Coordinates of N, CA and C in Angstrom, one line a residue:
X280 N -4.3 9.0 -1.1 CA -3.7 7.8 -0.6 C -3.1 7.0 -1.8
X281 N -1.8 6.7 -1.7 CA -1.7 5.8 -2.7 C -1.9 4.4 -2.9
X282 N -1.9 4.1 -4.5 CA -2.4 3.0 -4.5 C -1.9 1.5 -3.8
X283 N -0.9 1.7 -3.9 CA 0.6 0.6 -3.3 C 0.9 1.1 -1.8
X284 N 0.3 0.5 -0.5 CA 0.8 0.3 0.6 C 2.2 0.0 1.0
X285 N 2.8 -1.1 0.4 CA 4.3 -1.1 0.5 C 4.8 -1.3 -1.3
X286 N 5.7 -0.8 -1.5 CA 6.4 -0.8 -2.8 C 7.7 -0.9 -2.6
X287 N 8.5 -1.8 -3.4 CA 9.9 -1.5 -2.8 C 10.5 -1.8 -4.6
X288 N 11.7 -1.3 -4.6 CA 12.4 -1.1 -6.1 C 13.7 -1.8 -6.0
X289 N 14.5 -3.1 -6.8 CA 15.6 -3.5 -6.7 C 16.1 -3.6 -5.3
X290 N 15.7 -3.8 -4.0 CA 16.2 -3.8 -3.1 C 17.3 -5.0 -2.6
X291 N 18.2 -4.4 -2.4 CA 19.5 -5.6 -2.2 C 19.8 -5.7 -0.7
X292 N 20.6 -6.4 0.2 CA 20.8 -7.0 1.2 C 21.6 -7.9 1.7
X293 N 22.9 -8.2 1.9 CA 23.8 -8.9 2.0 C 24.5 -8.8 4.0
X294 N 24.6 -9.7 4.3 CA 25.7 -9.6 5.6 C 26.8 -10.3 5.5
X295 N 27.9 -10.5 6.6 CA 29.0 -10.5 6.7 C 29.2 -11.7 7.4
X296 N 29.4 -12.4 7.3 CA 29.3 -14.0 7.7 C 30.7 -14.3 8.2
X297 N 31.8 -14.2 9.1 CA 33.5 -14.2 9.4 C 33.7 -13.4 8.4
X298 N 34.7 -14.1 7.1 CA 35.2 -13.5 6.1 C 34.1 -13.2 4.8
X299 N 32.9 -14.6 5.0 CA 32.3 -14.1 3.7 C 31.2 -13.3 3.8
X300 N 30.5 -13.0 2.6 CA 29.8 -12.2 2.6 C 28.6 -12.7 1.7
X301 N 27.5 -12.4 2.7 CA 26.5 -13.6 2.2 C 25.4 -12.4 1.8
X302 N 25.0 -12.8 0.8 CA 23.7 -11.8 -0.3 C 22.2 -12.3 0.4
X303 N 21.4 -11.8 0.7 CA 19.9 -12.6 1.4 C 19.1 -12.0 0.3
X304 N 19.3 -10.8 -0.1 CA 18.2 -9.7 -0.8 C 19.0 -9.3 -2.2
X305 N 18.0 -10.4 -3.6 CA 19.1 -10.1 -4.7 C 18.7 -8.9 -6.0
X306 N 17.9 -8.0 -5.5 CA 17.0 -7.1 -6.3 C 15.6 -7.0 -6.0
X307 N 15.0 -7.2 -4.9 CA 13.5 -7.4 -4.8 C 12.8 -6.6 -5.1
X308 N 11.3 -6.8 -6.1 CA 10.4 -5.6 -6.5 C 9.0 -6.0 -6.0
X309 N 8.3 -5.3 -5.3 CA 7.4 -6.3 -4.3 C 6.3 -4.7 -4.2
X310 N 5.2 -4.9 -4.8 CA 3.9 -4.4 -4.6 C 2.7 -4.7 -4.3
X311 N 2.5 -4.3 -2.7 CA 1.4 -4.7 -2.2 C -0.1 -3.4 -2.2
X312 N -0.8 -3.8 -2.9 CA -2.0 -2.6 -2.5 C -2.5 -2.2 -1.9
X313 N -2.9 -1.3 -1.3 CA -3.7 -1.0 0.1 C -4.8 -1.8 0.4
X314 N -5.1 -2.2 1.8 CA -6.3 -3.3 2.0 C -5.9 -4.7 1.3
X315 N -5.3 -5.0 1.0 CA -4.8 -6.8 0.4 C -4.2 -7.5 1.8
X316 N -4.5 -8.5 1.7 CA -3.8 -9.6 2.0 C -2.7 -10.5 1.4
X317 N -1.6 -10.4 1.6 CA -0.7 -10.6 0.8 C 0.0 -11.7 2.1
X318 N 0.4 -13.1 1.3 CA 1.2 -14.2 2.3 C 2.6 -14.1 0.9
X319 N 3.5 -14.1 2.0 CA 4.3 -14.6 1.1 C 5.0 -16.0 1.8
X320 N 5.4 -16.9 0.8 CA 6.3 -17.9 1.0 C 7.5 -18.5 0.3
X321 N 7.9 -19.5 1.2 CA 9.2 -20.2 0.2 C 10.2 -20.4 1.2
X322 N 11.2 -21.6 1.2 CA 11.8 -22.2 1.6 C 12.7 -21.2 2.8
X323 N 13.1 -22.0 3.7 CA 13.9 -21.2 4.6 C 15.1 -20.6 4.4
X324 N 15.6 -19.4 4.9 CA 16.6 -18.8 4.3 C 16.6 -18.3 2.8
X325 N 15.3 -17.9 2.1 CA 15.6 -17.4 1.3 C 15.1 -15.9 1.0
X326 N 15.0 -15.3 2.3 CA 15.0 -14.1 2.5 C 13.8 -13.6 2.8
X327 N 12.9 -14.1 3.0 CA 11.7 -14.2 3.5 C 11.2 -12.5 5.0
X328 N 12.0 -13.6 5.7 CA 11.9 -12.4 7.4 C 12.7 -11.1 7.1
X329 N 13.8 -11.4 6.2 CA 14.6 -10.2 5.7 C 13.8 -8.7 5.0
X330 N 12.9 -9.2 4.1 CA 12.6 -8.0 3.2 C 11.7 -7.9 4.4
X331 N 10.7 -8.4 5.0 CA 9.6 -7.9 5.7 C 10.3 -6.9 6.8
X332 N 11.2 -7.2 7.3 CA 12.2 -6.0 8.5 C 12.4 -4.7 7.5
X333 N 12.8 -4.9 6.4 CA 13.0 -3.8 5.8 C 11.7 -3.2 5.2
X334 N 11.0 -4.0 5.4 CA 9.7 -2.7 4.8 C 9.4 -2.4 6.4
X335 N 9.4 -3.2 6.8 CA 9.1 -2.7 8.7 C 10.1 -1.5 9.2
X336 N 11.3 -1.3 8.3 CA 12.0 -0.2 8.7 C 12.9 -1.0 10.3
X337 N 12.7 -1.8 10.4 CA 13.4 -2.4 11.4 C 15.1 -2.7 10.7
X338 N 15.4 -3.0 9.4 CA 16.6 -2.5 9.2 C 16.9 -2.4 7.6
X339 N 18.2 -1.6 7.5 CA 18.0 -1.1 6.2 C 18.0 -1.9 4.7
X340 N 17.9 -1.8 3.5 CA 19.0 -2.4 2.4 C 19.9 -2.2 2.1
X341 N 21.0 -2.8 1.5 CA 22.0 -2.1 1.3 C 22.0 -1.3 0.2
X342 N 20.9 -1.6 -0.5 CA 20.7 -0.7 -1.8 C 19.3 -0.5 -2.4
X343 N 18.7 0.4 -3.5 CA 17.4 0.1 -3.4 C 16.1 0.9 -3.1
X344 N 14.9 1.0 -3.3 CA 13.9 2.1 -2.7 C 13.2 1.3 -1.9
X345 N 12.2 2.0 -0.9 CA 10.9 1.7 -0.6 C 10.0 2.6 0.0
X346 N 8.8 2.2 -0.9 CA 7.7 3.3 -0.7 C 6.9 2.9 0.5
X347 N 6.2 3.5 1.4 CA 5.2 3.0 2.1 C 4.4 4.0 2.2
X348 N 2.6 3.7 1.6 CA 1.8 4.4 1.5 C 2.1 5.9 0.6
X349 N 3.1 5.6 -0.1 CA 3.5 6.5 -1.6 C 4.4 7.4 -1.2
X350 N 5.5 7.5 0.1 CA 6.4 8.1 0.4 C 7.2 7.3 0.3
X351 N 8.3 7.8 -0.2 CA 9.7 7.3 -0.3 C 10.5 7.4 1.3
X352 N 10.5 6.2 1.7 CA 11.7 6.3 2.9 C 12.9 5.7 3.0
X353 N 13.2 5.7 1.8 CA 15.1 5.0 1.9 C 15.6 6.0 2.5
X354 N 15.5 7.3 2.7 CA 16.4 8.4 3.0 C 16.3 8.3 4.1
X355 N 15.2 8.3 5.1 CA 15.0 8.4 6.1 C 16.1 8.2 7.4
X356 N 16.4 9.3 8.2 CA 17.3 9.2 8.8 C 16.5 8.2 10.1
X357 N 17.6 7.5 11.1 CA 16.6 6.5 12.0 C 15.3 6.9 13.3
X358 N 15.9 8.4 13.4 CA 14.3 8.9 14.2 C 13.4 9.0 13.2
X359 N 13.4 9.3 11.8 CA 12.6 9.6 11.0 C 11.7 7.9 10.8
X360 N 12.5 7.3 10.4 CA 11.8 5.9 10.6 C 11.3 5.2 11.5
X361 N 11.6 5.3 12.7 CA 11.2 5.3 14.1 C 9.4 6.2 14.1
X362 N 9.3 7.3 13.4 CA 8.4 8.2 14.0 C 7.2 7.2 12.9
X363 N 7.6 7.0 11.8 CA 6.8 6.8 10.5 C 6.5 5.0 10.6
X364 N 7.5 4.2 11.6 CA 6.9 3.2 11.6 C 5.7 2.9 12.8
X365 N 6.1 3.6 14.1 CA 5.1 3.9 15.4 C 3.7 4.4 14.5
X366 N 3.6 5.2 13.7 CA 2.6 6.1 13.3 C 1.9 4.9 12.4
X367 N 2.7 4.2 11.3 CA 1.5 3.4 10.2 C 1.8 1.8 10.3
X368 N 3.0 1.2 11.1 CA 2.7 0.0 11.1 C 2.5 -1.1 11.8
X369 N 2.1 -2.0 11.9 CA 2.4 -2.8 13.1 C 2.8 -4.1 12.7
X370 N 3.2 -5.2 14.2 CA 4.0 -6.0 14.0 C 3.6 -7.2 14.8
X371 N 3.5 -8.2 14.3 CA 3.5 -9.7 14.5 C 4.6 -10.4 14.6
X372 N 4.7 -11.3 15.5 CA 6.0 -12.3 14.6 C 5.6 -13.2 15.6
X373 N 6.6 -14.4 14.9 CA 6.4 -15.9 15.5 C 6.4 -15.9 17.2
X374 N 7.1 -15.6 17.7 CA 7.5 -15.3 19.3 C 6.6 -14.1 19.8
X375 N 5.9 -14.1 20.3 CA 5.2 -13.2 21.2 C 5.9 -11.2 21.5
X376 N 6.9 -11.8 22.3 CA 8.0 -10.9 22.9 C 6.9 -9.7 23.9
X377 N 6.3 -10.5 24.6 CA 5.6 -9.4 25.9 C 6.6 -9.4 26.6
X378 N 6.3 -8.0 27.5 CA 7.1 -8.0 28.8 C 6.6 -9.0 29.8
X379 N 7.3 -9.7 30.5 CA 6.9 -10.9 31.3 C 6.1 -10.4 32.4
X380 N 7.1 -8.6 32.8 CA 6.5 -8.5 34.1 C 5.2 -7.5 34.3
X381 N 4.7 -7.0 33.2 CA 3.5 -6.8 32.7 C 2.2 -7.0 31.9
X382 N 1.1 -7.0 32.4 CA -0.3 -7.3 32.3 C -0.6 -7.2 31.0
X383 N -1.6 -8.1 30.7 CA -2.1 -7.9 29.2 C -2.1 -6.9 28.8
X384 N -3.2 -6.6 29.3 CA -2.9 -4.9 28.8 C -2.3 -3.9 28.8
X385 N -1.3 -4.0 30.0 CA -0.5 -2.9 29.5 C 1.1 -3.4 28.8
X386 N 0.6 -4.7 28.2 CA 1.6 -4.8 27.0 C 0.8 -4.7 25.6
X387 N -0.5 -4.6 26.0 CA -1.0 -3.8 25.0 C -0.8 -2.5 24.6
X388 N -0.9 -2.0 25.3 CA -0.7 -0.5 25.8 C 1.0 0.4 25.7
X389 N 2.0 -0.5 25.4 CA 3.7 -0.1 25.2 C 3.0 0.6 23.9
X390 N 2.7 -0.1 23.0 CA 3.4 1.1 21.3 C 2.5 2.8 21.9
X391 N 1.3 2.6 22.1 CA 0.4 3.7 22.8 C 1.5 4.6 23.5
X392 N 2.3 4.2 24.7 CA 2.8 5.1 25.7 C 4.0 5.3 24.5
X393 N 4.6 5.0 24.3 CA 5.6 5.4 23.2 C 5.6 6.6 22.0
X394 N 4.2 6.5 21.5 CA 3.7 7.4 20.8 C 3.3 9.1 22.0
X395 N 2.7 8.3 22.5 CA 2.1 9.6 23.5 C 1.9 9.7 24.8
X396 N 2.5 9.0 25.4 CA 2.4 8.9 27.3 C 1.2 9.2 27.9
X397 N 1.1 10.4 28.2 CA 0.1 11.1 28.7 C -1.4 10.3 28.1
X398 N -1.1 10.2 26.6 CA -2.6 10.2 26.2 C -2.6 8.5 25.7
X399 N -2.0 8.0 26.2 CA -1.9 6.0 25.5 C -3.6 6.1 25.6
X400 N -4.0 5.4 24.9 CA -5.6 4.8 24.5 C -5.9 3.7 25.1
X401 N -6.2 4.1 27.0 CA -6.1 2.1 27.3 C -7.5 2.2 27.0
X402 N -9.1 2.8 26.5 CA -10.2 2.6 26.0 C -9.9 1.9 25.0
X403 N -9.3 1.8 24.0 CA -9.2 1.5 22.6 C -8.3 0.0 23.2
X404 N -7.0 -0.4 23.8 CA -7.0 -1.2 24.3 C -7.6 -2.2 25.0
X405 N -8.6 -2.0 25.9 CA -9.6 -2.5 26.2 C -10.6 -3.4 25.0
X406 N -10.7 -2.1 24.0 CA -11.5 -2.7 23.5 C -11.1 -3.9 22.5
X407 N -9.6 -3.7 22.1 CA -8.9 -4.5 21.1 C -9.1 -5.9 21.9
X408 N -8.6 -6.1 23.4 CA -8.5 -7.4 24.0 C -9.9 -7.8 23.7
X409 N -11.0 -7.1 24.3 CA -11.9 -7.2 24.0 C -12.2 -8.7 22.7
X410 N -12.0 -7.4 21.9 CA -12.2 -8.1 20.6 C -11.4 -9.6 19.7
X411 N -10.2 -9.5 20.4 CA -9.4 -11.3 20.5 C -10.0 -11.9 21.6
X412 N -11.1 -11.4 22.2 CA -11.4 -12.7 22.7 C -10.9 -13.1 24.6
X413 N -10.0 -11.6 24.9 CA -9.2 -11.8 26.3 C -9.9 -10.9 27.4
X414 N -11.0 -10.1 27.2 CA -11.8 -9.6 27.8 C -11.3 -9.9 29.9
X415 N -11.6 -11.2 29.9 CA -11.6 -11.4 31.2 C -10.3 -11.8 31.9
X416 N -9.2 -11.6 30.6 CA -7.8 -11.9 31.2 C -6.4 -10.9 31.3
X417 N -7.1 -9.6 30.7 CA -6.1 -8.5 30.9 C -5.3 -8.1 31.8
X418 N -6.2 -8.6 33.1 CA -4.6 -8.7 34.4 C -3.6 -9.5 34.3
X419 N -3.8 -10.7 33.3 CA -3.1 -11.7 33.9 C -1.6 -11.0 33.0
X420 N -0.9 -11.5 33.8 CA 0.4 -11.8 32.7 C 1.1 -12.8 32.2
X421 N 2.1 -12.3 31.1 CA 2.1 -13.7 30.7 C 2.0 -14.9 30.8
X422 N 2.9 -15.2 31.9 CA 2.9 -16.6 32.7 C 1.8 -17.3 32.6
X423 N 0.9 -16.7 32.9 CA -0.8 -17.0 33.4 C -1.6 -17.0 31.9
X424 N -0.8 -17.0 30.7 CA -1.5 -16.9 30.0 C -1.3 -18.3 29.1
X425 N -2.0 -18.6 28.1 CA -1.6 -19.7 27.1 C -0.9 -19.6 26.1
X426 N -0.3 -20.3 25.2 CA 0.3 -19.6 23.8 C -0.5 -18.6 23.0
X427 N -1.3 -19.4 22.6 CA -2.6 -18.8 21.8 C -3.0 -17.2 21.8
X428 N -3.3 -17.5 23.6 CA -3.4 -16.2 23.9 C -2.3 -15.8 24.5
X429 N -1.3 -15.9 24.5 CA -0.4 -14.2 24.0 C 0.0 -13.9 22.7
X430 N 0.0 -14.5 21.9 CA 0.2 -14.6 20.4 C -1.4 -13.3 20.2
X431 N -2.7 -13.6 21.2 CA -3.2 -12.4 20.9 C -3.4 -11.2 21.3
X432 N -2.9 -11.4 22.6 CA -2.5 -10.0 23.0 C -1.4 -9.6 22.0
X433 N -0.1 -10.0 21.5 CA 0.6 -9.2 20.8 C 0.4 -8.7 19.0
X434 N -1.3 -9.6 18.9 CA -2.1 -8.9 18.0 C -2.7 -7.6 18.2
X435 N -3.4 -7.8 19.6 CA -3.7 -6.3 20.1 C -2.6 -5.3 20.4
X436 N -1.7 -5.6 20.3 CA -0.4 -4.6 20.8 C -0.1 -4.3 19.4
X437 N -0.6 -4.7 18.5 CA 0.0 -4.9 16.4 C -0.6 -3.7 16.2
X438 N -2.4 -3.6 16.9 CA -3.3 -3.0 16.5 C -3.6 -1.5 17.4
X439 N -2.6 -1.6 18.1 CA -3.4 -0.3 19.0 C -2.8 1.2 18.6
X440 N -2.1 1.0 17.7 CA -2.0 2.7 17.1 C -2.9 2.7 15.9
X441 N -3.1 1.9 15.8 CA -4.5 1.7 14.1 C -3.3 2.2 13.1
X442 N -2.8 0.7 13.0 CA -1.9 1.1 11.3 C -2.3 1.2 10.2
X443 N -2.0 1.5 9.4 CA -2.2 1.2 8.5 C -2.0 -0.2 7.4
X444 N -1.0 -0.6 8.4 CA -0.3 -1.7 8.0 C 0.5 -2.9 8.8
X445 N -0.1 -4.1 8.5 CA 0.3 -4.9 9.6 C 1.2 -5.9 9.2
X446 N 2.8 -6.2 9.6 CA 3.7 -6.8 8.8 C 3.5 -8.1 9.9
X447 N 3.4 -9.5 9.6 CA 3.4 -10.5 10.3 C 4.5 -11.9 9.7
X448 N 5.5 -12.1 11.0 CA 6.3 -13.2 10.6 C 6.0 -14.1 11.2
X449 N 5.5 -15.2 10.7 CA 5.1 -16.5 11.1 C 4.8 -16.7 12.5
X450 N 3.7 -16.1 12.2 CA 2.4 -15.6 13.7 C 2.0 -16.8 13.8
X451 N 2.1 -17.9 13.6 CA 1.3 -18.8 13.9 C 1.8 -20.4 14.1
X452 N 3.6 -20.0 13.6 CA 4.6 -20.6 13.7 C 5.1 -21.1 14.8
X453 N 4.6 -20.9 16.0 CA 4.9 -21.9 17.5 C 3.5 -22.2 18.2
X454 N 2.4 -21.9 17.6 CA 1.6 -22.4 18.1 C 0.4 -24.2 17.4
X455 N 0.1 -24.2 18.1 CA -0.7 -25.8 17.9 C -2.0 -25.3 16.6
X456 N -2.1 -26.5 15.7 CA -2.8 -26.3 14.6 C -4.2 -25.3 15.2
X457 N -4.7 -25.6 16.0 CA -6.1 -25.2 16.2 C -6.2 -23.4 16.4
X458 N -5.0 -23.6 17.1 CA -4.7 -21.9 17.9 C -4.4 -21.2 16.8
X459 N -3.3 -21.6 15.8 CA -3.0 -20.8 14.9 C -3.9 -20.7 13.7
X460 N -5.1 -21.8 13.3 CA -6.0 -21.3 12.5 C -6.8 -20.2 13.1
X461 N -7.4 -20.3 14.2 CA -8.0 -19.3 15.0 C -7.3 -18.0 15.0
X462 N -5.8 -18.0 15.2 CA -5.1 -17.0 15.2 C -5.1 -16.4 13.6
X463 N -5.1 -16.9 12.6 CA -5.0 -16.3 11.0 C -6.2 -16.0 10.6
X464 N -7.2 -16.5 11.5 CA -8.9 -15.9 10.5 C -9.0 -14.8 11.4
X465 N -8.8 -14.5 12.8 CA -9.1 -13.1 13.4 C -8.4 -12.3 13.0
X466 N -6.8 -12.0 11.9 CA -6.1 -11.6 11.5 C -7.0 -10.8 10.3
X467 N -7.9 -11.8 9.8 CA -8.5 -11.7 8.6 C -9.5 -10.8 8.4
X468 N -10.3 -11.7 9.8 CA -11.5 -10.9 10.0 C -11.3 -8.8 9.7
X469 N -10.2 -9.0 11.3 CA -9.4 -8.2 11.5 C -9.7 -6.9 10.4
X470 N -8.8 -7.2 9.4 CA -8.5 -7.0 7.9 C -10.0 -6.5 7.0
X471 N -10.6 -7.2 7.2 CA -12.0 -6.9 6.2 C -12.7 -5.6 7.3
X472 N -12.1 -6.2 8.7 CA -13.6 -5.0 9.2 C -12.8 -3.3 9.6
X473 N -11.3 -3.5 9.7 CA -10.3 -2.1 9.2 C -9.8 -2.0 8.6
X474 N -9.9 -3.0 7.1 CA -9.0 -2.5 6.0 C -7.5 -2.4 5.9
X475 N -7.3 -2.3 7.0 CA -6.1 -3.1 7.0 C -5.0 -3.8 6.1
X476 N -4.0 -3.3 5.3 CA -3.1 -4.4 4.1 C -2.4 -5.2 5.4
X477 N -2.6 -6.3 5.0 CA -2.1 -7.4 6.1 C -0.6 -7.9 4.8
X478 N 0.3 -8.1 5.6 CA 2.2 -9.1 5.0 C 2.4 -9.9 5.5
X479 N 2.1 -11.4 5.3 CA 2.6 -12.2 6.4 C 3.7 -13.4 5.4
X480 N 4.6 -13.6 6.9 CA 5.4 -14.5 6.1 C 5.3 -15.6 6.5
X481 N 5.3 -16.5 5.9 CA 4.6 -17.8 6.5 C 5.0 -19.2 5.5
X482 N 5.0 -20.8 6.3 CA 5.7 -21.9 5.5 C 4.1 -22.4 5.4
X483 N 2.7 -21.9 6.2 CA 1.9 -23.0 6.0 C 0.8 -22.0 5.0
X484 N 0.6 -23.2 4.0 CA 0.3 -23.5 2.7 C -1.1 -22.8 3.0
X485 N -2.4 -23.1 4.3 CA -3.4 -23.0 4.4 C -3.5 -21.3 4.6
X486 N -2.4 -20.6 5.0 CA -3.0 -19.3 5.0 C -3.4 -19.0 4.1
X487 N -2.8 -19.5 2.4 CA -2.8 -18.6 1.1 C -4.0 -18.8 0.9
X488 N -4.7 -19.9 1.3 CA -6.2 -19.8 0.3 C -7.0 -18.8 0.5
X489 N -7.2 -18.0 1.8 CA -7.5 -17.1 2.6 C -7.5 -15.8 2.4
X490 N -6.0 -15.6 1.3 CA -5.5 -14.5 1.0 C -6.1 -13.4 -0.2
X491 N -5.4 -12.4 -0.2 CA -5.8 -12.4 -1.8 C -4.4 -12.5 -3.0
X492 N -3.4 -13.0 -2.3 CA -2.4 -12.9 -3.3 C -1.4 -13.6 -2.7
X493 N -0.6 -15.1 -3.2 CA 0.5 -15.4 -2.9 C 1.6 -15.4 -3.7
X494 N 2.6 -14.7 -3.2 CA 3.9 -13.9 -3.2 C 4.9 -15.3 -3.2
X495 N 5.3 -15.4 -4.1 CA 6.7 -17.0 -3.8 C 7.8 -16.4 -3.8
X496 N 9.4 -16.7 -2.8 CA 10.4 -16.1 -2.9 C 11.5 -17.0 -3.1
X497 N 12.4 -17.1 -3.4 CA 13.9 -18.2 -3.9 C 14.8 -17.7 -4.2
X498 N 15.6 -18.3 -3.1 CA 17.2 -17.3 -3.4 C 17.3 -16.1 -3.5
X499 N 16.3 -15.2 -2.7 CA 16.6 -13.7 -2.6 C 15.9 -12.7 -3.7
X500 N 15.4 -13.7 -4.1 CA 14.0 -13.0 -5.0 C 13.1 -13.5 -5.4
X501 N 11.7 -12.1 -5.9 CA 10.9 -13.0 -5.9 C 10.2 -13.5 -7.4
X502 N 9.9 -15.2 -6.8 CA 10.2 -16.1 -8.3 C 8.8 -16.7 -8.6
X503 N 7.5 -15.3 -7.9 CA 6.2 -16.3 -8.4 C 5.2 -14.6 -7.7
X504 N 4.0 -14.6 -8.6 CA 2.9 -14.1 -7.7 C 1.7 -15.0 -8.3
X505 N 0.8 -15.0 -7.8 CA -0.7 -15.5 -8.2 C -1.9 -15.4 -7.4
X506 N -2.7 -14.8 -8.0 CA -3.9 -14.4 -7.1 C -4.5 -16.2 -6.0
X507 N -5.0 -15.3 -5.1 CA -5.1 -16.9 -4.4 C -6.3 -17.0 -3.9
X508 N -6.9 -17.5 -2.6 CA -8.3 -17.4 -3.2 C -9.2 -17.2 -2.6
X509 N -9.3 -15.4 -1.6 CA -9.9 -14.8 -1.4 C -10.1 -13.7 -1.9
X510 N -11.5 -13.6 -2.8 CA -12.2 -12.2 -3.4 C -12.0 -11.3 -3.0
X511 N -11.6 -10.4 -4.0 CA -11.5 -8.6 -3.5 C -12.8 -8.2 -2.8
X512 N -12.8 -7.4 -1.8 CA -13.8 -6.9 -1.3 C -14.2 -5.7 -2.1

């Protein structure tokens, strides 16, 4: 296993704005270890949500490496990234994105049938709801659910291929103070009891004390690390 869960080398990134052409990603060199908690932050628009898609393989750089778990996959043609992100990573973000017209659990249960149909893991699903706490609300669907809790069902839907790696964009960013502390320490917990390298991107200050390392980014690169102030296990 290698040492660096995600690694990435000079990565660059720019889009097409009408005529101009706007830079987001201006060389990024970003090493996270396996099992860390890693928050990064820093003002809006400065490319934050950007690099985490690209180590998510959700879209490319325009230039650049990146390693995940000590394989090089810039080459990677798009089923090949497709196969390698189902298999080791999972995903959070600010917005939920359940299917509306589907049951907790079996929006838990999408990345599962995707990988393997026949053999989705609704035992392992079960047990994930279980374990955020939704035990007695798996039929419901969305609608019927609260923010809080669908923000954790699509924790359990992060967790149900057992990643290796769980990239989170401001998971905690539409919900009310209470929900989203609650939502970042089961993240944590999470983390210590699978080992888990947790990436989150995030504007509030209180995740980093929690962490073990906050990441600062500005203008498209990054302009800070510092250990923060949760002990290595």
């Amino acid at each position: 296993m290698s040492e660096f869960a995600v690694k990435t080398e000079n990565v660059y990134k720019s889009y097409q704005s009408g005529p101009q052409k706007v830079e987001v990603l201006k060389g990024v060199n970003l090493e996270v270890r396996s099992g860390e908690v890693a928050v990064i932050m820093g003002p809006s628009g400065v490319g934050k949500s950007t690099l985490l898609h690209i180590v998510g393989m959700l879209d490319r750089s325009d230039s650049g490496r990146l390693w995940i778990r000590g394989q090089d996959v810039s080459e990677l043609d798009k089923p090949g990234m497709a196969h390698m992100r189902n298999d080791t990573i999972g995903f959070v973000f600010q917005f939920h994105h359940l299917l509306p017209e589907f049951s907790a659990l079996e929006n838990v249960l999408i990345p599962s049938m995707i990988r393997d149909e026949k053999n989705a893991d609704k035992a392992y699903a079960l047990e994930l709801l279980e374990r955020v706490g939704l035990k007695d609300r798996m039929s419901h669907k969305p609608r019927e659910l609260s923010g809080g809790e669908r923000q954790r069902v699509a924790v359990a839907r992060a967790l149900i291929n057992k990643p290796q790696i769980v990239l989170a964009d401001e998971p905690t960013g539409n919900l009310d103070k209470l929900s989203g502390e609650a939502l970042y320490h089961l993240l944590l917990e999470l983390n210590r009891e699978l080992g888990q390298t947790l990436l989150i991107v995030t504007h509030n200050e209180h995740m980093a004390e929690n962490a073990h390392r906050l990441i600062t980014m500005d203008d498209g690169i990054i302009s800070g690390q510092q250990l923060a102030g949760r002990p290595k296990s």
